[in-house]
XYZ file of C-alpha atoms in Angstrom:
651
model
C 84.509 102.871 63.266
C 81.243 100.733 62.977
C 78.676 101.330 65.418
C 75.587 99.119 66.325
C 72.483 100.615 64.296
C 70.125 100.124 67.249
C 72.420 102.163 69.787
C 70.028 105.214 70.938
C 73.550 107.017 71.900
C 75.095 106.607 68.550
C 72.028 107.174 66.274
C 69.596 109.693 67.647
C 69.569 113.329 66.975
C 72.264 114.941 69.090
C 70.997 116.887 71.973
C 72.511 120.494 71.771
C 71.111 121.841 75.295
C 73.482 124.108 76.827
C 76.443 122.440 78.651
C 76.525 124.558 81.743
C 74.033 122.559 83.805
C 76.266 119.328 83.099
C 79.352 121.339 84.636
C 77.342 122.696 87.510
C 76.467 119.076 88.044
C 79.928 118.185 88.096
C 81.111 120.591 90.603
C 78.230 119.248 92.832
C 79.329 115.715 92.407
C 82.876 116.705 93.573
C 81.495 118.412 96.605
C 79.277 115.246 97.412
C 82.279 113.035 97.195
C 84.024 115.278 99.728
C 81.059 115.374 101.918
C 80.418 111.718 101.960
C 84.000 111.081 103.001
C 84.121 114.194 105.593
C 82.892 112.248 108.725
C 86.145 109.910 108.207
C 88.657 112.946 108.650
C 88.599 112.457 112.490
C 89.814 108.976 112.542
C 93.204 107.547 113.523
C 95.999 105.839 112.066
C 95.710 101.583 111.567
C 97.759 98.735 110.693
C 100.526 99.722 107.976
C 100.224 103.181 109.059
C 102.287 102.733 111.718
C 105.523 101.068 110.180
C 105.090 103.452 107.077
C 104.309 106.821 108.676
C 103.932 106.995 112.486
C 107.137 104.884 113.518
C 109.050 105.867 110.291
C 111.211 108.620 111.877
C 112.995 109.221 108.506
C 109.781 110.608 107.255
C 109.383 112.930 110.174
C 111.594 115.859 108.532
C 112.448 118.229 111.347
C 115.157 120.182 109.515
C 113.959 120.830 105.941
C 117.270 120.327 104.153
C 117.709 118.385 100.829
C 119.345 115.486 102.429
C 116.347 115.144 104.878
C 113.821 115.507 102.319
C 115.774 112.684 100.091
C 115.925 110.363 103.042
C 112.195 110.877 103.818
C 111.439 110.182 100.008
C 113.365 107.067 100.347
C 112.101 105.761 103.833
C 109.657 103.402 102.792
C 109.874 99.968 104.961
C 109.559 98.214 101.629
C 113.161 98.450 100.264
C 112.174 96.645 96.941
C 109.308 98.895 96.160
C 110.613 102.375 97.790
C 107.348 104.326 96.347
C 109.422 107.818 96.774
C 106.298 110.211 95.408
C 103.915 108.773 97.994
C 106.335 108.701 100.825
C 107.541 112.278 100.059
C 103.729 113.550 100.431
C 103.623 112.021 103.913
C 106.804 113.762 104.572
C 105.135 117.191 103.418
C 102.116 116.633 105.489
C 104.233 115.748 108.347
C 106.264 119.004 108.085
C 103.240 121.000 108.218
C 101.093 119.340 110.761
C 103.227 116.485 112.370
C 101.518 113.286 113.183
C 98.032 114.593 113.183
C 95.986 112.099 111.236
C 93.324 114.485 110.457
C 95.178 116.857 107.544
C 96.714 113.189 106.524
C 93.172 112.032 105.604
C 92.165 115.550 104.238
C 94.862 115.461 101.920
C 93.796 111.979 100.813
C 90.130 112.975 100.164
C 91.418 115.906 98.076
C 93.445 113.194 95.856
C 90.368 111.032 95.386
C 88.163 114.437 94.543
C 90.841 114.875 91.717
C 90.766 111.449 90.764
C 86.920 111.519 90.323
C 87.483 114.641 87.928
C 89.988 112.789 85.970
C 87.649 109.788 85.757
C 84.976 112.162 84.140
C 87.255 113.440 81.699
C 88.546 110.150 80.986
C 85.121 108.544 80.497
C 83.968 111.567 78.576
C 86.659 110.686 76.158
C 85.624 107.130 75.984
C 82.236 107.809 75.082
C 83.129 110.220 72.406
C 85.749 107.441 71.065
C 82.698 104.978 70.706
C 80.579 107.299 69.066
C 82.671 109.310 66.679
C 79.713 110.751 64.919
C 77.985 112.432 67.644
C 79.183 116.015 68.006
C 81.099 116.859 70.805
C 78.491 119.683 71.975
C 75.967 116.568 72.689
C 75.142 116.774 76.210
C 74.631 113.176 76.722
C 78.374 112.173 76.942
C 78.780 114.730 79.876
C 75.615 113.175 81.764
C 76.641 109.655 81.158
C 80.593 110.547 82.287
C 78.987 112.300 85.150
C 77.151 109.140 86.235
C 80.057 106.900 85.981
C 82.311 109.274 87.724
C 79.902 109.573 90.462
C 79.302 105.868 90.552
C 83.187 105.560 91.088
C 83.720 108.573 93.353
C 80.942 107.524 95.819
C 81.391 103.679 95.646
C 82.291 102.414 99.362
C 84.480 99.781 98.100
C 87.090 102.694 97.393
C 86.781 103.867 100.837
C 89.775 102.069 101.990
C 92.079 103.655 99.324
C 90.957 107.145 100.702
C 90.477 106.919 104.591
C 93.334 104.270 105.360
C 96.038 106.840 105.280
C 98.866 104.876 103.772
C 96.672 103.719 100.842
C 97.354 107.293 99.636
C 100.088 105.193 97.742
C 97.102 103.692 95.729
C 94.954 106.775 95.222
C 97.889 108.867 94.171
C 99.354 106.179 91.618
C 96.165 106.283 90.013
C 96.105 109.847 89.369
C 98.517 109.236 87.035
C 97.002 106.149 85.648
C 93.634 107.962 85.173
C 95.516 111.087 83.495
C 97.893 108.925 81.282
C 94.816 106.853 79.715
C 93.016 110.065 79.106
C 96.019 111.308 77.350
C 95.988 108.227 75.390
C 92.341 108.027 74.281
C 92.409 111.754 73.450
C 95.827 111.199 71.325
C 94.025 108.012 69.606
C 91.121 110.124 68.700
C 93.174 113.007 67.214
C 94.881 110.273 65.044
C 91.473 108.960 63.901
C 90.588 112.442 62.867
C 93.907 112.750 60.840
C 95.690 114.860 63.306
C 98.881 114.537 65.332
C 98.211 112.584 68.566
C 101.807 110.664 69.110
C 102.636 113.039 71.757
C 99.937 112.538 73.960
C 99.778 108.871 73.473
C 103.514 108.553 74.422
C 103.206 111.017 77.160
C 99.974 109.073 78.605
C 101.318 105.762 78.427
C 105.177 106.273 79.316
C 104.738 109.298 81.311
C 101.758 108.090 83.376
C 103.104 104.666 84.086
C 106.659 106.024 84.894
C 105.320 108.826 87.582
C 102.661 106.188 88.780
C 105.120 103.964 89.733
C 106.695 106.368 91.862
C 103.681 106.248 94.054
C 102.781 102.613 93.675
C 103.378 99.402 91.423
C 99.974 99.292 90.465
C 100.652 101.847 87.625
C 102.764 99.104 85.951
C 99.074 97.949 84.494
C 98.455 101.283 82.510
C 99.813 99.818 79.310
C 97.585 97.005 79.800
C 94.734 99.204 80.347
C 95.412 101.208 77.184
C 95.781 97.798 75.043
C 92.270 96.812 76.218
C 90.590 100.130 75.176
C 92.593 99.850 71.950
C 91.203 96.317 71.517
C 87.605 97.173 72.230
C 87.435 100.814 70.748
C 90.031 101.860 68.483
C 91.375 98.214 66.990
C 94.655 99.437 66.025
C 93.072 101.608 63.146
C 94.477 105.044 61.850
C 92.348 107.713 60.392
C 91.962 106.029 57.011
C 90.591 102.779 58.744
C 93.999 100.639 58.454
C 95.725 99.100 60.997
C 98.730 101.067 62.137
C 101.795 98.827 62.859
C 103.527 101.543 64.804
C 100.781 100.770 67.628
C 101.664 97.112 67.685
C 105.541 98.301 68.151
C 104.394 100.463 70.914
C 102.635 97.928 72.973
C 105.745 95.553 72.161
C 107.782 98.111 73.891
C 105.765 99.252 76.777
C 103.866 96.024 77.760
C 105.163 92.768 76.327
C 109.121 93.514 76.754
C 108.318 94.710 80.484
C 106.068 91.526 81.103
C 108.965 89.338 79.991
C 111.562 91.034 81.921
C 109.122 91.276 85.044
C 108.298 87.601 84.945
C 111.808 86.436 84.672
C 112.408 88.687 87.684
C 109.311 87.628 89.621
C 109.229 83.879 88.935
C 112.213 82.786 90.434
C 110.916 84.588 93.925
C 107.712 83.310 93.836
C 108.601 79.729 93.032
C 111.153 79.663 95.801
C 110.556 77.337 98.772
C 110.753 80.227 101.120
C 108.138 82.521 99.109
C 105.005 81.653 101.202
C 106.848 80.780 104.248
C 105.064 83.686 106.339
C 101.774 82.716 104.717
C 99.175 80.042 105.771
C 98.722 79.077 102.073
C 100.872 77.800 99.260
C 100.960 79.129 95.828
C 98.666 76.725 94.545
C 95.970 77.533 97.169
C 96.412 80.996 96.406
C 95.643 80.586 92.845
C 92.731 78.346 93.892
C 91.405 80.992 96.422
C 91.832 84.291 94.272
C 88.902 83.492 92.001
C 86.388 83.312 94.715
C 87.724 86.541 96.398
C 87.716 88.520 92.739
C 84.137 87.194 92.487
C 83.541 88.511 95.886
C 84.906 91.814 94.678
C 82.659 91.918 91.921
C 79.605 91.257 93.853
C 80.613 94.159 96.204
C 80.867 96.519 93.629
C 77.620 95.637 92.153
C 75.906 95.132 95.197
C 77.848 97.083 98.097
C 77.080 95.727 101.705
C 78.042 97.986 104.500
C 78.006 94.677 106.761
C 80.937 92.994 104.373
C 82.954 96.140 103.578
C 85.978 95.885 105.968
C 89.387 96.404 106.187
C 89.918 92.844 107.881
C 89.455 90.021 105.805
C 92.004 87.913 107.106
C 89.656 85.366 108.199
C 88.839 84.417 104.692
C 88.391 80.724 104.212
C 91.214 79.278 101.961
C 90.595 77.072 99.152
C 92.505 73.610 99.678
C 91.220 72.126 96.616
C 88.815 72.812 93.746
C 86.237 71.235 95.787
C 87.121 72.587 99.236
C 85.324 74.710 99.775
C 82.336 73.932 97.091
C 82.159 77.279 95.669
C 85.993 77.282 94.452
C 85.395 75.254 91.188
C 82.186 77.510 90.121
C 84.362 80.688 90.642
C 87.045 79.509 88.752
C 84.440 78.844 85.744
C 83.143 82.593 86.608
C 86.397 83.821 86.341
C 87.117 82.457 82.477
C 83.322 83.286 81.663
C 83.993 86.978 82.057
C 86.607 87.365 79.345
C 83.870 85.442 76.949
C 81.238 87.783 77.964
C 83.577 90.724 77.168
C 84.364 88.986 73.835
C 80.756 88.474 73.101
C 79.858 92.267 73.817
C 83.093 93.857 72.095
C 81.550 94.988 68.905
C 77.918 95.986 70.060
C 78.691 97.223 73.465
C 82.507 97.932 73.601
C 82.089 99.866 76.806
C 80.584 96.606 78.687
C 83.399 94.839 77.174
C 86.269 97.345 78.181
C 84.787 97.526 81.735
C 84.939 93.770 82.235
C 88.698 93.615 80.798
C 89.623 96.511 83.007
C 88.181 94.788 86.089
C 90.035 91.771 85.175
C 93.113 93.257 84.161
C 93.218 95.426 87.531
C 93.519 91.775 89.190
C 96.765 90.490 87.591
C 99.335 91.757 89.919
C 97.373 91.201 93.334
C 95.366 88.190 92.716
C 97.906 85.933 90.937
C 101.416 84.859 92.176
C 102.614 87.334 93.994
C 102.512 85.947 97.967
C 100.423 89.128 99.275
C 97.581 88.725 101.780
C 94.754 87.223 99.973
C 92.008 90.169 100.550
C 92.090 93.828 100.315
C 89.327 96.003 99.072
C 91.748 98.832 97.985
C 93.103 96.830 95.299
C 89.666 97.577 93.534
C 90.498 101.357 93.066
C 90.841 100.856 89.223
C 88.884 97.530 88.950
C 85.863 99.411 90.452
C 85.859 101.834 87.350
C 85.482 99.074 85.034
C 82.198 97.853 86.499
C 80.904 101.439 86.772
C 81.618 101.765 83.343
C 79.929 98.581 82.301
C 76.835 99.617 84.598
C 76.626 103.202 83.136
C 76.626 101.512 79.695
C 73.814 99.144 80.637
C 71.636 101.609 82.281
C 71.946 104.675 80.119
C 72.781 104.264 76.437
C 71.930 100.671 76.158
C 68.139 100.844 76.702
C 66.061 101.055 73.382
C 62.600 102.331 74.346
C 61.819 105.713 76.121
C 60.478 103.824 79.031
C 63.495 101.523 79.304
C 65.760 104.613 79.180
C 63.637 106.422 81.917
C 63.809 103.433 84.092
C 67.553 103.155 83.523
C 67.940 106.722 84.752
C 65.850 105.924 87.582
C 67.926 103.116 88.734
C 71.034 105.020 88.094
C 70.178 107.716 90.471
C 69.018 105.397 92.973
C 72.275 103.538 92.817
C 74.175 106.719 93.211
C 72.394 107.636 96.301
C 72.762 104.208 97.805
C 76.514 104.484 97.030
C 76.887 107.501 98.725
C 74.856 106.612 101.709
C 76.885 103.422 102.253
C 80.069 105.327 101.797
C 79.136 108.085 104.413
C 78.118 105.458 106.919
C 81.202 103.834 106.227
C 83.294 106.883 106.670
C 81.631 107.159 110.005
C 82.730 103.925 111.105
C 86.155 105.354 110.520
C 85.366 108.580 112.369
C 87.156 107.375 115.500
C 89.358 104.499 116.756
C 86.827 102.828 119.030
C 83.911 102.780 116.569
C 86.079 101.686 113.775
C 87.651 98.762 116.061
C 84.438 97.855 117.488
C 82.797 97.875 113.902
C 85.618 95.706 112.441
C 85.392 93.105 115.261
C 81.566 92.683 114.889
C 81.995 92.218 111.034
C 84.752 89.876 111.435
C 84.449 87.985 114.960
C 86.829 85.192 113.506
C 89.367 87.782 112.255
C 92.571 87.624 114.254
C 93.449 91.239 113.254
C 90.328 92.707 114.086
C 89.968 90.979 117.545
C 93.564 92.050 118.327
C 92.888 95.683 117.111
C 89.749 96.234 119.159
C 91.867 95.018 122.129
C 94.284 97.231 121.535
C 92.138 100.146 121.088
C 90.650 99.380 124.300
C 94.046 99.082 126.065
C 94.972 102.605 124.615
C 91.769 103.897 126.401
C 92.625 102.632 129.486
C 95.755 104.988 129.366
C 97.558 101.961 131.319
C 95.837 103.439 134.512
C 95.515 100.716 136.968
C 91.747 102.148 138.047
C 90.653 102.758 134.524
C 87.168 101.675 134.230
C 88.055 100.191 130.540
C 90.500 97.874 132.216
C 88.019 94.890 132.611
C 86.661 95.091 129.039
C 90.553 95.485 127.670
C 91.332 92.397 129.685
C 88.545 90.441 128.343
C 89.199 91.563 124.754
C 92.898 90.579 125.109
C 91.777 87.174 126.427
C 89.409 86.657 123.412
C 92.319 87.761 121.082
C 95.005 85.302 122.619
C 92.365 82.630 122.529
C 92.019 82.917 118.585
C 93.472 79.821 116.989
C 94.788 82.083 114.016
C 96.202 84.943 116.071
C 100.325 85.420 116.188
C 101.999 86.873 119.042
C 100.618 90.425 119.133
C 97.715 89.761 121.715
C 100.456 87.860 124.041
C 102.692 91.093 123.578
C 100.049 93.494 124.396
C 98.929 91.446 127.306
C 102.484 91.601 128.893
C 102.635 95.321 128.264
C 99.415 95.917 129.698
C 100.124 93.877 132.764
C 103.543 95.406 133.451
C 102.238 98.954 133.085
C 99.242 98.458 135.217
C 100.874 96.348 138.040
C 98.865 93.196 137.151
C 100.205 89.881 137.341
C 102.190 88.510 134.152
C 101.649 84.720 134.173
C 104.453 82.626 132.816
C 101.983 80.882 130.468
C 101.632 83.940 128.444
C 105.328 84.233 128.000
C 105.746 80.216 127.004
C 102.341 80.732 124.596
C 104.331 83.669 122.853
C 107.703 81.702 122.789
C 106.239 78.754 121.353
C 104.291 80.599 118.686
C 107.634 82.395 117.871
C 109.306 78.603 117.460
C 106.618 77.285 115.192
C 105.580 80.089 113.083
C 107.502 82.008 110.553
C 108.990 85.580 112.133
C 107.331 88.035 109.902
C 106.695 91.650 110.180
C 104.069 91.432 112.953
C 106.111 89.101 115.169
C 109.139 91.668 114.610
C 106.675 94.564 115.492
C 105.695 92.666 118.857
C 109.253 92.156 119.942
C 110.278 95.695 119.229
C 107.051 96.899 121.353
C 108.229 94.974 124.252
C 111.976 95.914 123.786
C 110.806 99.748 123.626
C 108.864 99.446 126.625
C 111.879 97.645 128.685
C 114.239 100.274 127.462
C 111.960 103.117 128.302
C 111.999 101.790 131.748
C 107.980 101.534 131.820
C 107.799 97.840 131.717
C 109.917 95.523 134.382
C 109.931 92.368 132.223
C 111.772 89.330 133.937
C 115.257 89.222 132.142
C 115.249 85.687 131.598
C 111.978 85.655 129.804
C 113.089 88.562 127.425
C 116.170 86.839 126.531
C 114.205 83.398 126.016
C 111.749 85.526 123.506
C 114.849 86.745 121.557
C 116.153 83.147 121.638
C 112.827 81.956 120.108
C 112.660 84.301 117.450
C 116.151 83.590 116.332
C 115.554 79.769 116.316
C 114.604 79.946 112.703
C 118.319 81.261 111.455
C 119.988 84.483 111.904
C 117.658 87.523 111.767
C 119.297 90.921 111.724
C 116.224 92.768 113.088
C 116.241 90.283 116.082
C 119.912 90.854 116.741
C 119.202 94.574 116.369
C 116.316 94.535 118.961
C 118.329 92.259 121.420
C 121.264 94.409 121.225
C 119.204 97.312 122.465
C 118.109 95.612 125.201
C 121.087 94.264 126.364
C 122.862 97.527 126.137
C 120.053 99.626 127.859
C 118.647 97.243 130.144
C 121.518 94.800 131.046
C 124.363 97.314 130.483
C 126.379 94.661 128.540
C 127.926 96.859 125.545
C 130.533 94.322 124.675
C 127.571 91.617 123.465
C 125.665 94.636 121.947
C 128.592 95.514 119.672
C 128.907 91.874 118.551
C 125.194 91.666 117.818
C 125.096 94.809 116.023
C 128.304 94.194 114.049
C 126.379 91.020 113.002
C 123.375 92.737 111.792
C 125.225 95.122 109.677
C 126.999 92.350 108.056
C 123.733 90.426 107.324
C 122.029 93.474 106.183
C 124.425 96.232 105.020
C 121.941 98.292 103.333
C 119.948 98.922 106.267
C 120.517 102.582 107.706
C 119.555 102.671 110.811
C 122.053 99.388 112.030
C 124.790 101.500 110.881
C 123.655 104.431 112.777
C 123.319 102.407 116.025
C 126.744 100.579 115.629
C 128.411 103.981 114.808
C 127.110 105.622 118.028
C 128.074 102.489 120.219
C 131.709 102.629 118.554
C 131.810 106.353 119.211
C 130.707 105.697 123.070
C 133.602 103.105 122.997
C 135.987 105.400 121.621
C 136.682 103.106 118.701
C 137.068 106.035 116.266
C 138.620 104.418 113.264
C 135.674 101.659 113.193
C 133.215 104.421 113.376
C 134.962 106.375 110.563
C 134.741 103.055 108.323
C 130.808 102.858 109.277
C 130.196 106.246 108.703
C 131.620 106.075 105.076
C 129.629 102.615 104.627
C 126.736 104.793 105.633
C 127.362 107.274 103.067
C 127.730 104.621 100.619
C 124.185 103.005 100.997
C 122.832 106.577 100.633
C 122.403 106.458 96.732
C 121.001 109.910 96.518
C 122.837 111.413 99.282
C 119.995 110.985 101.820
C 122.379 109.759 104.767
C 124.690 112.732 104.339
C 122.988 114.996 106.910
C 123.106 111.872 109.407
C 126.698 111.087 108.429
C 127.796 114.697 109.394
C 125.706 114.541 112.645
C 127.622 111.535 113.614
C 130.849 113.121 112.741
C 130.288 115.868 114.746
C 129.312 113.504 117.576
C 132.446 111.781 117.191
C 134.600 115.027 117.151
C 132.807 116.052 120.701
C 133.828 112.757 122.193
C 137.488 112.878 120.928
C 137.725 116.576 122.558
C 136.401 115.286 126.066
């Protein structure tokens, strides 16, 4: 491959200094990455950790049988994207240490350290691919790869994928992405040298994607990342510098065809009238807003700011047109400018081009049409590598004079130290729940989620004791959260539970406000979680809520149409608080009919049928429970219910 004549990395006399100092520094780097994250190991659970791990009883393997492990593996609340490998890793953690969050976080840190090592090997291979004339013994490849891996491993924007426990899905997925890309690059280098490489190429692209998808859908972009590397570095050429048609066929199979199939499946869903029903933005507004967000990610990677890095970005201003806010149109133009810059660089500075293309490619799933939340920093776990690669190319091999090269090395070292310092400070913010919640609320005072999370943390600190010194602060935080114009019903629910458990008054206005929101707003996961918390507190006899207010709350939630989860919760309340088994039976039968694949609905209905001595119906439901367990994950539960039915029949 032709190289730029003025590139010092590619033309200077190779340095044949011993390689062992670089390997010692690599070991030191991995230790520094772990140390930088170490303070965050003491933090707790937050946000999506609860439905995926804490409240996911199927994940809590007690009797380690095959069926229990399969049930845990398939227990993701997201039925469309089960992510079995990630769920299995959480279940293994739980089987050894229960719900203690510290071992969960230590496992995440270990995964990130392994990924930092994989990034080192990947970048070193890319450097050798860009400069095929430089001998492998040249130690500069190790040092540049070491900086890039350090820049990525220590970058604070990646902290959420490490200390936010549930985002092990992201980091574990990318272990296979990094390994797959490394194998692809090595395989292509072998081909260019006239040796066999197809085995590595296919294992990297197909195997890496397949295993990565078992942890999270982000791995679907691996073939696109490989295509970017092909376009910028290898140019689809073989060892004789001829275009290899087999490579075009490979990407047609692993990228073009899946893209067409994926779009055919996805577009009808995102274009449906109800696709954005639970969001406060439309598809058009999302597409207008995301360029501002993506450029914000870019700014945070190049200039990380501790005061802006956060879990809670739900206060982001939505672009309602290309003029509102004024930064919308410049951001759109900026996004279109980045691939132009990449094209301009792709021959003289291919790693800069590759880095920019990787950054953009990594945003395709989460920053386009899928109706996800607008902003989450962990979406940059791979994208940040692209920018770190471009920074490394700019600072280290690119400068043409010795003075410029020394300046580049100095800036690189300062940037590494700065990233490590910010990451460590941010890890300390995550080191205990109160520090985390208060920090998030201070950074985002207008964030509904941050203000509620601070109130919730303070309520937990009161332990629901009437004379707790934290009561006043908790009440003020709850009032502030309820007054937030964009907050849903979570603050109302928390206020009602706090009042019921501490013996404080429960104004009717709180109930009316919550019920009004349920009628006005779509009933999504947060609303269902809030109703479930009220129901559980009442069923556990910890909260003496007025019956008419609870029933009115269920009615408000059902005002948008039949909702099986609302029916399930109402049945639980009616049975255990009001003692009406007839109404509960009807509600649970309707819930099963509306969502026949929901395991827990069948289990609850079967137990009620057994109590009512309706054994034939119970047997039919047990058979249905087995039927929805595609891998036998419900077999242990079915056998337990059959034993319960036999005991009932013998009484």
